[in-house]
CSV table of N, CA, C and O in Angstrom, one decimal:
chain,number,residue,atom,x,y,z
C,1,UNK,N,64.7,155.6,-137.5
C,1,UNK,CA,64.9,156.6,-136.5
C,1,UNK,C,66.2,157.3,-136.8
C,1,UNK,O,67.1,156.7,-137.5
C,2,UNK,N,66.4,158.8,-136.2
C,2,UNK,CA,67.3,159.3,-136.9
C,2,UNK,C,67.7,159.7,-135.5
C,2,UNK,O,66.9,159.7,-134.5
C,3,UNK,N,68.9,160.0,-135.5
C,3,UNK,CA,69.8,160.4,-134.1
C,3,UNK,C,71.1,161.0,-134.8
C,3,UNK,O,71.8,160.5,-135.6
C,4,UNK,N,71.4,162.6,-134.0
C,4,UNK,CA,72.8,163.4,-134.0
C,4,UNK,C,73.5,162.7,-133.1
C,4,UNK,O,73.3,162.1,-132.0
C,5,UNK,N,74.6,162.9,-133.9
C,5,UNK,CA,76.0,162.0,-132.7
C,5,UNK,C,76.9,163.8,-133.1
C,5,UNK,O,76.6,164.7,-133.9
C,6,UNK,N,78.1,163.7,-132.3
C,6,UNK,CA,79.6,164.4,-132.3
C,6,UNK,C,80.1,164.1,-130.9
C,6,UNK,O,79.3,163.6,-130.1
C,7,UNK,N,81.5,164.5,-130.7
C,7,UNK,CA,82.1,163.9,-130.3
C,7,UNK,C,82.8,165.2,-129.5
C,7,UNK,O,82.9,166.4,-129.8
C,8,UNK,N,83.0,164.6,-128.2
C,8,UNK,CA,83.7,166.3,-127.4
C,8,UNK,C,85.2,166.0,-126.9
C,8,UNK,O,85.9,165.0,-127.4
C,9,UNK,N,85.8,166.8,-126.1
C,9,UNK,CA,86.9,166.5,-125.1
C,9,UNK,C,86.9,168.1,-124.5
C,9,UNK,O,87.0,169.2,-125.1
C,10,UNK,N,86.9,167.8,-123.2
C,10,UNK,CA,87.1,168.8,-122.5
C,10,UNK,C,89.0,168.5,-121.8
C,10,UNK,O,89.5,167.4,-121.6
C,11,UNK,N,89.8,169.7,-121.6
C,11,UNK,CA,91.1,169.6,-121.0
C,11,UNK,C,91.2,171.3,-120.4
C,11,UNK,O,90.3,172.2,-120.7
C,12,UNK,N,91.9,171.4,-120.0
C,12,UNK,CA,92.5,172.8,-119.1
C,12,UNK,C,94.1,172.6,-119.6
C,12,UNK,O,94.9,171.7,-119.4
C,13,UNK,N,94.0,174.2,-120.3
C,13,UNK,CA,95.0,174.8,-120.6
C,13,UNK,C,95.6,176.0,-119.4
C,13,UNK,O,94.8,176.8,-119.0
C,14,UNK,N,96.7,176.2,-119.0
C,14,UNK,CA,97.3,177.2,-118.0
C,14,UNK,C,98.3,178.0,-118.9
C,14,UNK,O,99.2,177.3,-119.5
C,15,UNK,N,98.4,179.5,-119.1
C,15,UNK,CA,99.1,180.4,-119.9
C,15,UNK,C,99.4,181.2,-118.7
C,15,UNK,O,98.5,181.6,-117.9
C,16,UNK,N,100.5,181.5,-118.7
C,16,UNK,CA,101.4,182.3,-117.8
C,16,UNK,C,102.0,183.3,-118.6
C,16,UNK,O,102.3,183.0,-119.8
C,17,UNK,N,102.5,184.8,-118.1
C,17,UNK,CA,103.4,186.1,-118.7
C,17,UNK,C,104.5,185.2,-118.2
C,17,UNK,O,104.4,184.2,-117.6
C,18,UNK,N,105.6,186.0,-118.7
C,18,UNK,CA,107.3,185.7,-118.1
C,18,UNK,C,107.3,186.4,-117.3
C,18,UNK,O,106.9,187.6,-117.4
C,19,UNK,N,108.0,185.5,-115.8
C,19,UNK,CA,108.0,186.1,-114.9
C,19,UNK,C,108.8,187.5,-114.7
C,19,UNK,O,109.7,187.6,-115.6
C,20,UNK,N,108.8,188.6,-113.9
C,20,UNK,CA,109.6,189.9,-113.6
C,20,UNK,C,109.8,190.1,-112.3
C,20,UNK,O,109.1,189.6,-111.4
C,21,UNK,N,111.1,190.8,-112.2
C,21,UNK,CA,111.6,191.0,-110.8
C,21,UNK,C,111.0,192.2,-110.6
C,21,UNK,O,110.9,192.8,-111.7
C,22,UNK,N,110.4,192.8,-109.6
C,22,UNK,CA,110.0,193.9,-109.1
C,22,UNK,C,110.9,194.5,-107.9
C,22,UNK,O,111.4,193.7,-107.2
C,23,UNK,N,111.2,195.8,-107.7
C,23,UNK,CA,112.0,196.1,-106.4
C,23,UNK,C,110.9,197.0,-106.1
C,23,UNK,O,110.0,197.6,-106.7
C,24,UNK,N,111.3,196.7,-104.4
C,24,UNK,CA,109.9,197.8,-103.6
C,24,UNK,C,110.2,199.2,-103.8
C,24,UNK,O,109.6,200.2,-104.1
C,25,UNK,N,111.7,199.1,-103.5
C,25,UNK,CA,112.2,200.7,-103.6
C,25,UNK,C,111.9,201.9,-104.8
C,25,UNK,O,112.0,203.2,-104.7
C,26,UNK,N,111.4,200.8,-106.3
C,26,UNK,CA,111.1,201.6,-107.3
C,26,UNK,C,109.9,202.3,-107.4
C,26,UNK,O,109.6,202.8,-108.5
C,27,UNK,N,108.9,202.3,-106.0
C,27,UNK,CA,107.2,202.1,-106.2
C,27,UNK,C,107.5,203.2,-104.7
C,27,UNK,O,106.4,203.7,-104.6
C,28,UNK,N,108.2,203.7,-103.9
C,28,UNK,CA,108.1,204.9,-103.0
C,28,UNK,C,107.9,206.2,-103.6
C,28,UNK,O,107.4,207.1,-103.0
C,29,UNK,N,108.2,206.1,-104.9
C,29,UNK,CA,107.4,207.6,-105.7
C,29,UNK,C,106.2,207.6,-106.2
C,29,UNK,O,105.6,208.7,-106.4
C,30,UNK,N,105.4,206.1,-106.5
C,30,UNK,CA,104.7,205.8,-107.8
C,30,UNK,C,103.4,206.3,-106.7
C,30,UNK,O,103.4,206.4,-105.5
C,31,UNK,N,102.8,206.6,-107.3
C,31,UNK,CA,101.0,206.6,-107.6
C,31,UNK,C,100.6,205.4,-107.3
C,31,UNK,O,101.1,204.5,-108.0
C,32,UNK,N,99.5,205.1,-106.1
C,32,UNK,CA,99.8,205.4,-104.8
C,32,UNK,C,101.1,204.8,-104.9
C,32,UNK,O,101.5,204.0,-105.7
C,33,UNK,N,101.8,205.6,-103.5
C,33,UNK,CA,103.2,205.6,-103.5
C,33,UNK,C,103.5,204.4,-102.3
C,33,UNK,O,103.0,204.6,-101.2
C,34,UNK,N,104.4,203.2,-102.5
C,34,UNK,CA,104.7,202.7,-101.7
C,34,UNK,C,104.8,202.8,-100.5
C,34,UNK,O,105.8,203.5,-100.3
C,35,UNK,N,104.5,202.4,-99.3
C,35,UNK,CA,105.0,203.1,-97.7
C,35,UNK,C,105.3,201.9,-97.0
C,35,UNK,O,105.3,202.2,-95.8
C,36,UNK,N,105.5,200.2,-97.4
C,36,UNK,CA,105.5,199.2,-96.7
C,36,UNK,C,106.8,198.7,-96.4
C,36,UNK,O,107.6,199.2,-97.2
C,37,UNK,N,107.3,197.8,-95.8
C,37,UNK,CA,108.7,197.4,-95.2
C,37,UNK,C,108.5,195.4,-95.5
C,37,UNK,O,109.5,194.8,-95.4
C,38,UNK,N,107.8,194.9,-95.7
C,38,UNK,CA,107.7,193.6,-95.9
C,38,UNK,C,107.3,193.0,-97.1
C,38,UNK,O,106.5,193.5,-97.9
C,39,UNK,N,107.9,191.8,-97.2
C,39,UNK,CA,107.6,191.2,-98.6
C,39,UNK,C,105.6,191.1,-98.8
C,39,UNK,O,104.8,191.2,-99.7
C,40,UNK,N,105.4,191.0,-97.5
C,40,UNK,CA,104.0,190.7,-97.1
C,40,UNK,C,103.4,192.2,-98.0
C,40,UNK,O,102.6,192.3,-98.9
C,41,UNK,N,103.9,193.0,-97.4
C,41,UNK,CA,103.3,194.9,-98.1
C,41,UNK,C,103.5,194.7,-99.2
C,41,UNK,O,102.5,194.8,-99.9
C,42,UNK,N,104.8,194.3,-100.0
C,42,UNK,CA,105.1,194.4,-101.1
C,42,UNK,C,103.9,193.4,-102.0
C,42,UNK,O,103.2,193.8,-103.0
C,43,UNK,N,103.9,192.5,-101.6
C,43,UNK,CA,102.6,192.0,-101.9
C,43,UNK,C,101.5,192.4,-102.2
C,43,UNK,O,101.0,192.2,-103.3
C,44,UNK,N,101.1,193.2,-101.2
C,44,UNK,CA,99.6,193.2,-100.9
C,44,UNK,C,99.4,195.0,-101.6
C,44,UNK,O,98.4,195.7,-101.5
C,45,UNK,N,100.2,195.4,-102.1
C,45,UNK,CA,100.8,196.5,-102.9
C,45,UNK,C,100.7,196.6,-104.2
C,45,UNK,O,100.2,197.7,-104.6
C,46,UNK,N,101.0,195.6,-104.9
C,46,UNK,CA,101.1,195.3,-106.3
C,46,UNK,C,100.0,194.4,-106.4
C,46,UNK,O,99.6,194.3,-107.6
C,47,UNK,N,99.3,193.6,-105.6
C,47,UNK,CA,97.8,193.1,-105.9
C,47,UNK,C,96.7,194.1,-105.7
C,47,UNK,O,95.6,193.8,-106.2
C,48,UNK,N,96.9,194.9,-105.2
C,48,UNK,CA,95.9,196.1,-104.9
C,48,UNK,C,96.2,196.7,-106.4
C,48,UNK,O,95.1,196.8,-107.0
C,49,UNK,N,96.9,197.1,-106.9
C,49,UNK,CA,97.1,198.0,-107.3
C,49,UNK,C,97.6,197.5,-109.1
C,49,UNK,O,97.6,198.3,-110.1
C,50,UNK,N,98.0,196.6,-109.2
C,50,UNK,CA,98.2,196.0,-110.7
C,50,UNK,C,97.8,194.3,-110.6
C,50,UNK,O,98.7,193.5,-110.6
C,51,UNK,N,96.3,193.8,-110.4
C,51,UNK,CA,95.5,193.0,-110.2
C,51,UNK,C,94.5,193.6,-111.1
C,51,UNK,O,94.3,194.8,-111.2
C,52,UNK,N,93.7,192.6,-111.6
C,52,UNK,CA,92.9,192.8,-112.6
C,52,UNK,C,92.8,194.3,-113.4
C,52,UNK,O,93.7,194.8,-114.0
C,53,UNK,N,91.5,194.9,-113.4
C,53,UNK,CA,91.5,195.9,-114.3
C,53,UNK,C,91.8,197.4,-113.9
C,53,UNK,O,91.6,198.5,-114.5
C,54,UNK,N,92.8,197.1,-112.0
C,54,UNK,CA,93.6,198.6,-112.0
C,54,UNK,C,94.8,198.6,-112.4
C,54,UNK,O,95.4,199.6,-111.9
C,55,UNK,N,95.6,197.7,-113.4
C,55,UNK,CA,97.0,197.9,-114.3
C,55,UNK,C,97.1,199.1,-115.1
C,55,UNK,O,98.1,199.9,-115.1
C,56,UNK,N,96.2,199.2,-115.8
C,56,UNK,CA,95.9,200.5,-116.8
C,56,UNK,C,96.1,201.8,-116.6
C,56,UNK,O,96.7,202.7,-117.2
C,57,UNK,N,95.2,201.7,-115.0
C,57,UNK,CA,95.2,203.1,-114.4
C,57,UNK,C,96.5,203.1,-114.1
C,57,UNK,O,97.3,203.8,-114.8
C,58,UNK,N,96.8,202.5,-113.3
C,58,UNK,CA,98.4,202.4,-112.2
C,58,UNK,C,99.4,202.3,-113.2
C,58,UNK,O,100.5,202.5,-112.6
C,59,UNK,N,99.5,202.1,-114.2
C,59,UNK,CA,100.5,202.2,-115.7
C,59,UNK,C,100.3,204.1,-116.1
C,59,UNK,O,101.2,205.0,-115.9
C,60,UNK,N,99.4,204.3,-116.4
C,60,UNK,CA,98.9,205.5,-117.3
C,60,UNK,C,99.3,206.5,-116.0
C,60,UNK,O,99.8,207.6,-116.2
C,61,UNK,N,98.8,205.9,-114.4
C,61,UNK,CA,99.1,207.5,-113.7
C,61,UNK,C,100.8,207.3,-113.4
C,61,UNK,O,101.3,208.1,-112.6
C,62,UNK,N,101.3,206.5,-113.8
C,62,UNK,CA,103.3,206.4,-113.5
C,62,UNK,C,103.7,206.6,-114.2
C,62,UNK,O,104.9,206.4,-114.1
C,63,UNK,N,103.2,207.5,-115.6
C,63,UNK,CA,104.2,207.6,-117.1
C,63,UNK,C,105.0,208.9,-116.2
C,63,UNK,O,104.4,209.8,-115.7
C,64,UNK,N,106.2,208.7,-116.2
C,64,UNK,CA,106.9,210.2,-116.3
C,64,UNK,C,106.9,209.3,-114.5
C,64,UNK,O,107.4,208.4,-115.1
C,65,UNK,N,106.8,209.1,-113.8
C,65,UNK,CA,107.3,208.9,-112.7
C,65,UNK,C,107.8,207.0,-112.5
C,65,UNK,O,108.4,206.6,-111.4
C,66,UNK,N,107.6,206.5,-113.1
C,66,UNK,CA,108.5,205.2,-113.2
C,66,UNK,C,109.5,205.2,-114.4
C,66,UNK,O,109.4,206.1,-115.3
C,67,UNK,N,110.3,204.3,-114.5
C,67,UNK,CA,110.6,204.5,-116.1
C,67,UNK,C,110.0,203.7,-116.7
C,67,UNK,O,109.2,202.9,-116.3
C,68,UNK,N,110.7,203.9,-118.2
C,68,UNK,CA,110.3,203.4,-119.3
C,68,UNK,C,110.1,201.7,-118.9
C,68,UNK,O,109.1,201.0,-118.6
C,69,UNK,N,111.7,201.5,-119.1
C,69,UNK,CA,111.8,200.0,-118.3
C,69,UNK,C,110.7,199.4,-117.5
C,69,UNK,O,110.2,198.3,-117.8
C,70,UNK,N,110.5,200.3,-116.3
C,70,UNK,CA,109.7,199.0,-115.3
C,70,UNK,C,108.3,199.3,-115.7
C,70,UNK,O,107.5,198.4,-115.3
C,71,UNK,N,107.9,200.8,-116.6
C,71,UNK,CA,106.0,200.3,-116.9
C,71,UNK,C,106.2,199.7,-118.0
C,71,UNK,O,105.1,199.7,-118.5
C,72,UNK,N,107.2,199.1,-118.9
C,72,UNK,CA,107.0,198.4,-120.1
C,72,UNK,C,107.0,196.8,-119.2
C,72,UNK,O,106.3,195.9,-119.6
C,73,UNK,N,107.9,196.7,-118.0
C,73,UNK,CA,107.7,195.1,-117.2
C,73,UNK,C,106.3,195.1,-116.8
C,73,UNK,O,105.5,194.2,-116.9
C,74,UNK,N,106.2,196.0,-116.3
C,74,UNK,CA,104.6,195.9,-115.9
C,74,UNK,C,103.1,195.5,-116.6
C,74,UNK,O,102.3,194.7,-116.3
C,75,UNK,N,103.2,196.8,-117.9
C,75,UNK,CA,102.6,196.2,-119.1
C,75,UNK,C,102.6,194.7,-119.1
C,75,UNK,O,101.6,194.1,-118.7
C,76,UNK,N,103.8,194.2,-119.5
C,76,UNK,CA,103.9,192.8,-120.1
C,76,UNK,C,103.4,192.0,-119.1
C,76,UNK,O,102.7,191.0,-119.4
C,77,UNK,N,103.7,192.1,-118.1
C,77,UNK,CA,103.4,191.3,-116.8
C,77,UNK,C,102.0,190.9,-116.7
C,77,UNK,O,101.6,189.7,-116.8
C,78,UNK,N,101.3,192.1,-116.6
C,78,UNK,CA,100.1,192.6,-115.7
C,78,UNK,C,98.7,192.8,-117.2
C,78,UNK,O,97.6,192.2,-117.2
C,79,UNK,N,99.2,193.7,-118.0
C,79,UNK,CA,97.9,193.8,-118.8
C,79,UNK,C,98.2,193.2,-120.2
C,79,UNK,O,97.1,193.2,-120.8
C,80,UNK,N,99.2,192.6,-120.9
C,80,UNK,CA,98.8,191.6,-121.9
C,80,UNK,C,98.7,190.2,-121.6
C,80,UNK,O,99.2,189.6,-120.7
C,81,UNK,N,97.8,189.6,-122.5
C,81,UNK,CA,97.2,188.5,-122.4
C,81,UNK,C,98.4,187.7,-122.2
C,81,UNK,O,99.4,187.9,-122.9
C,82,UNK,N,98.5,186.6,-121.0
C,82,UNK,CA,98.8,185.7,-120.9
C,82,UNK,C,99.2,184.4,-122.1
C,82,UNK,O,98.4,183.6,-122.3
C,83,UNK,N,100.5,184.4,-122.8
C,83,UNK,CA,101.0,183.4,-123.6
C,83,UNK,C,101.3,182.4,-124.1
C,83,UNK,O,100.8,181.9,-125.1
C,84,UNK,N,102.6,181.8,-123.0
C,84,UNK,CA,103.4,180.8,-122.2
C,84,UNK,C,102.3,179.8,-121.7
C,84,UNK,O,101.6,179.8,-120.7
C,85,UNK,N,102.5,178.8,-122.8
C,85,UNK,CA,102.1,177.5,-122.0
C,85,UNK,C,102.4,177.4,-120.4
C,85,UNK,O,103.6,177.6,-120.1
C,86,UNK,N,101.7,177.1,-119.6
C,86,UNK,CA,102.5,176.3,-118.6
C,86,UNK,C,102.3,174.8,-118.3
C,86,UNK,O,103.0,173.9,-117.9
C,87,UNK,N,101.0,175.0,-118.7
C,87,UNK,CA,99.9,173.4,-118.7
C,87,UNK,C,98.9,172.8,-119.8
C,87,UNK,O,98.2,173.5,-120.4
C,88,UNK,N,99.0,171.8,-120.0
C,88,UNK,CA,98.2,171.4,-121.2
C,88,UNK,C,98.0,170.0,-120.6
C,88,UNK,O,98.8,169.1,-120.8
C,89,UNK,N,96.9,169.9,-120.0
C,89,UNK,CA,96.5,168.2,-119.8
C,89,UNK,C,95.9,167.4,-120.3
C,89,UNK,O,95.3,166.4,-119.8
C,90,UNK,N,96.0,167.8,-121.8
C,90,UNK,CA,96.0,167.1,-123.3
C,90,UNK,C,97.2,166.0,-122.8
C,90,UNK,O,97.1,164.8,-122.9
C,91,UNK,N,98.3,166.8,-122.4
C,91,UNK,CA,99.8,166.0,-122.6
C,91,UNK,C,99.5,164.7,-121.7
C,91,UNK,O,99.9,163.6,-122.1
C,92,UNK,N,98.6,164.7,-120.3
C,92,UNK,CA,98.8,163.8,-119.2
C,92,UNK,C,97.7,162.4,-120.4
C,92,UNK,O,98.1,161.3,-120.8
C,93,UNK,N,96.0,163.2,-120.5
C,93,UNK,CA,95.6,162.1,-120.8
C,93,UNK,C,94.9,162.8,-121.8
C,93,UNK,O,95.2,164.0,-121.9
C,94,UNK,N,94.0,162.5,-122.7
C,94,UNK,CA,92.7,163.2,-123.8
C,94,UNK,C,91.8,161.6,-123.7
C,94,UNK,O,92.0,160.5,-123.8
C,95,UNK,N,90.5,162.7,-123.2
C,95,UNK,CA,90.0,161.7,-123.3
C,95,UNK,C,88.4,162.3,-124.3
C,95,UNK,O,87.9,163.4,-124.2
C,96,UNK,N,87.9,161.5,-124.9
C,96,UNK,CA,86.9,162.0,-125.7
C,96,UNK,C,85.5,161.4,-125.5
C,96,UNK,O,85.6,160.2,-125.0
C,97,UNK,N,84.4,162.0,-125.7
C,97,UNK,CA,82.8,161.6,-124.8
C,97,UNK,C,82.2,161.6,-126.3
C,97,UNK,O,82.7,162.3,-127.2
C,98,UNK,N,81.4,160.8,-126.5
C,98,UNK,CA,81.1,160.3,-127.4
C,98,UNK,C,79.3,160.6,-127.0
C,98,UNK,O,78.7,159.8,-126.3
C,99,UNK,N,78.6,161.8,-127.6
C,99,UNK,CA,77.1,162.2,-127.4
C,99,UNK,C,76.2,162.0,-128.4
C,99,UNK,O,76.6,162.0,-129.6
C,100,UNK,N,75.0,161.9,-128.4
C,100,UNK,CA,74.0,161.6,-129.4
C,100,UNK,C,72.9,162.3,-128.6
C,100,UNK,O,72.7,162.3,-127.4
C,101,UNK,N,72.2,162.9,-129.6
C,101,UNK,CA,70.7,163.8,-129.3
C,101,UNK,C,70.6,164.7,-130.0
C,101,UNK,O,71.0,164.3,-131.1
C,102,UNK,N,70.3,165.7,-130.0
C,102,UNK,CA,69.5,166.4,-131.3
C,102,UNK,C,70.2,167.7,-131.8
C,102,UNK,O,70.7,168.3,-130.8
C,103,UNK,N,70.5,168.2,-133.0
C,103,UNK,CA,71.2,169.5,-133.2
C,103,UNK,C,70.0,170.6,-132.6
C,103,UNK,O,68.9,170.5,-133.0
C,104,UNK,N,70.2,171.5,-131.8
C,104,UNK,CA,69.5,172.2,-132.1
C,104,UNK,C,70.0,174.0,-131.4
C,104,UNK,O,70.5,174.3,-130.3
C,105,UNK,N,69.5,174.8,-132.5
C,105,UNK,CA,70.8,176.3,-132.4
C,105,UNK,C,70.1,176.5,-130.8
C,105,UNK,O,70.6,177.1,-129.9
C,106,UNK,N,69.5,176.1,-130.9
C,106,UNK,CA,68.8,177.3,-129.2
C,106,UNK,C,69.4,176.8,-128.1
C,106,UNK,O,69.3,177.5,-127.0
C,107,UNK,N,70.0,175.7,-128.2
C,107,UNK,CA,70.8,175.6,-126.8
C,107,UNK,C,72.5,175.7,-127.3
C,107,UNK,O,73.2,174.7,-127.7
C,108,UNK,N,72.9,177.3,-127.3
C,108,UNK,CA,74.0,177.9,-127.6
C,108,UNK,C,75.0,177.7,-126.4
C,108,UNK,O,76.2,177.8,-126.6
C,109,UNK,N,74.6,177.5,-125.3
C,109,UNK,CA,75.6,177.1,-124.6
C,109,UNK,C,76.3,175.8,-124.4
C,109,UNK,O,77.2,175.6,-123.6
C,110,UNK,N,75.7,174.8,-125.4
C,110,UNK,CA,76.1,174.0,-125.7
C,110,UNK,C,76.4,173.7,-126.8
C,110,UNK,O,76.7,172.6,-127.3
C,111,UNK,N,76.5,174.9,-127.4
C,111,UNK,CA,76.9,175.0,-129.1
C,111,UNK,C,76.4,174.2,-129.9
C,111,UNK,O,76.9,173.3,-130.6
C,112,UNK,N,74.8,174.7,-130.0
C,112,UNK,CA,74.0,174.2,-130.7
C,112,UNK,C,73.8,172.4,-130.7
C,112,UNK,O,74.0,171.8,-131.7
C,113,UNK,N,73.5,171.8,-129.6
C,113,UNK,CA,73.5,170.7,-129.4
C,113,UNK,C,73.1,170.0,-128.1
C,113,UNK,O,73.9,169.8,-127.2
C,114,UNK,N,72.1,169.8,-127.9
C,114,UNK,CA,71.0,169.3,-127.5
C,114,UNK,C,71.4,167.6,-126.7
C,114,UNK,O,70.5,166.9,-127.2
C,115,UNK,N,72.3,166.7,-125.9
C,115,UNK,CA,72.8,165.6,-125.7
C,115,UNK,C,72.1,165.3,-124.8
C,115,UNK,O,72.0,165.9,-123.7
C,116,UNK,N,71.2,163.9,-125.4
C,116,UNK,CA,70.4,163.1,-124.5
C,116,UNK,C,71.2,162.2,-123.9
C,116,UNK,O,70.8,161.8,-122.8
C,117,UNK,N,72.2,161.8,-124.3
C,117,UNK,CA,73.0,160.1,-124.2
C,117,UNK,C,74.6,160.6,-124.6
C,117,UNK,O,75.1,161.3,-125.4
C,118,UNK,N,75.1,159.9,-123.4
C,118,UNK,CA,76.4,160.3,-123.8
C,118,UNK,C,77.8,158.8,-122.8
C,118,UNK,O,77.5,158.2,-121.8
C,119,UNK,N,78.9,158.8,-123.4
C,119,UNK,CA,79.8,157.9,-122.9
C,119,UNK,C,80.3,158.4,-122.1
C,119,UNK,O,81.3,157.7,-122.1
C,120,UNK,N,80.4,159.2,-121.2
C,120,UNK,CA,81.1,159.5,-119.9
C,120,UNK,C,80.8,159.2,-119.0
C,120,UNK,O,79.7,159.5,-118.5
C,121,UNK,N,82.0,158.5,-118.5
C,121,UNK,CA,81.9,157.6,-117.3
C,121,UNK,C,81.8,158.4,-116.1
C,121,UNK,O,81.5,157.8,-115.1
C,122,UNK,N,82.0,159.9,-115.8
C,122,UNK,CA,81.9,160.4,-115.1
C,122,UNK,C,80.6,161.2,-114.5
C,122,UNK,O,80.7,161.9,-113.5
């Protein structure tokens, strides 16, 4: 009898930008233009508005009305990929699962591998 074996480990990695100071006062001219008085606005301002894939727009419509400085903070902040380790729970424990069952390409979400039997106690 013939049987595939390999071997896995699953862990969660966390990548963070370097953090940036933001002032509210620099964002009363910008596109849309600031109009809030609390950390709470200031908040809910910059998540509206440089949160997922409206950074681009809200970068591209501030050229010439922010400066250089704070859309290049922003860029880095907001639309390049995340770098900075912050977590790797490799470091705490690794633990590895030990599977056997069949190669096979058609189950690609399992990366070609098919696991009848496996050591995880979980």
């Amino acid at each position: 009898m013939k049987l595939d074996f390999r071997s896995r480990t699953t862990y969660t990695l966390t990548q963070v930008t370097k953090p940036i100071t933001l002032d509210s006062e620099d964002f009363r001219n910008a596109i849309p233009r600031y109009k809030g008085e609390t950390e709470e606005d200031f908040w809910e301002y910059i998540s509206d508005n440089l949160s997922d894939w409206e950074a681009e727009d809200f970068i591209s419509d501030n050229e010439g009305l922010l400066s250089k400085e704070l859309l290049d903070k922003l860029y880095d902040c907001f639309m390049e990929y995340p770098t900075e380790e912050m977590f790797d729970s490799r470091t705490k424990s690794d633990e590895i699962i030990m599977e056997a069952g069949k190669i096979d390409k058609e189950y690609t979400k399992y990366a070609g591998f098919n696991a009848e039997y496996n050591n995880d106690l979980n």
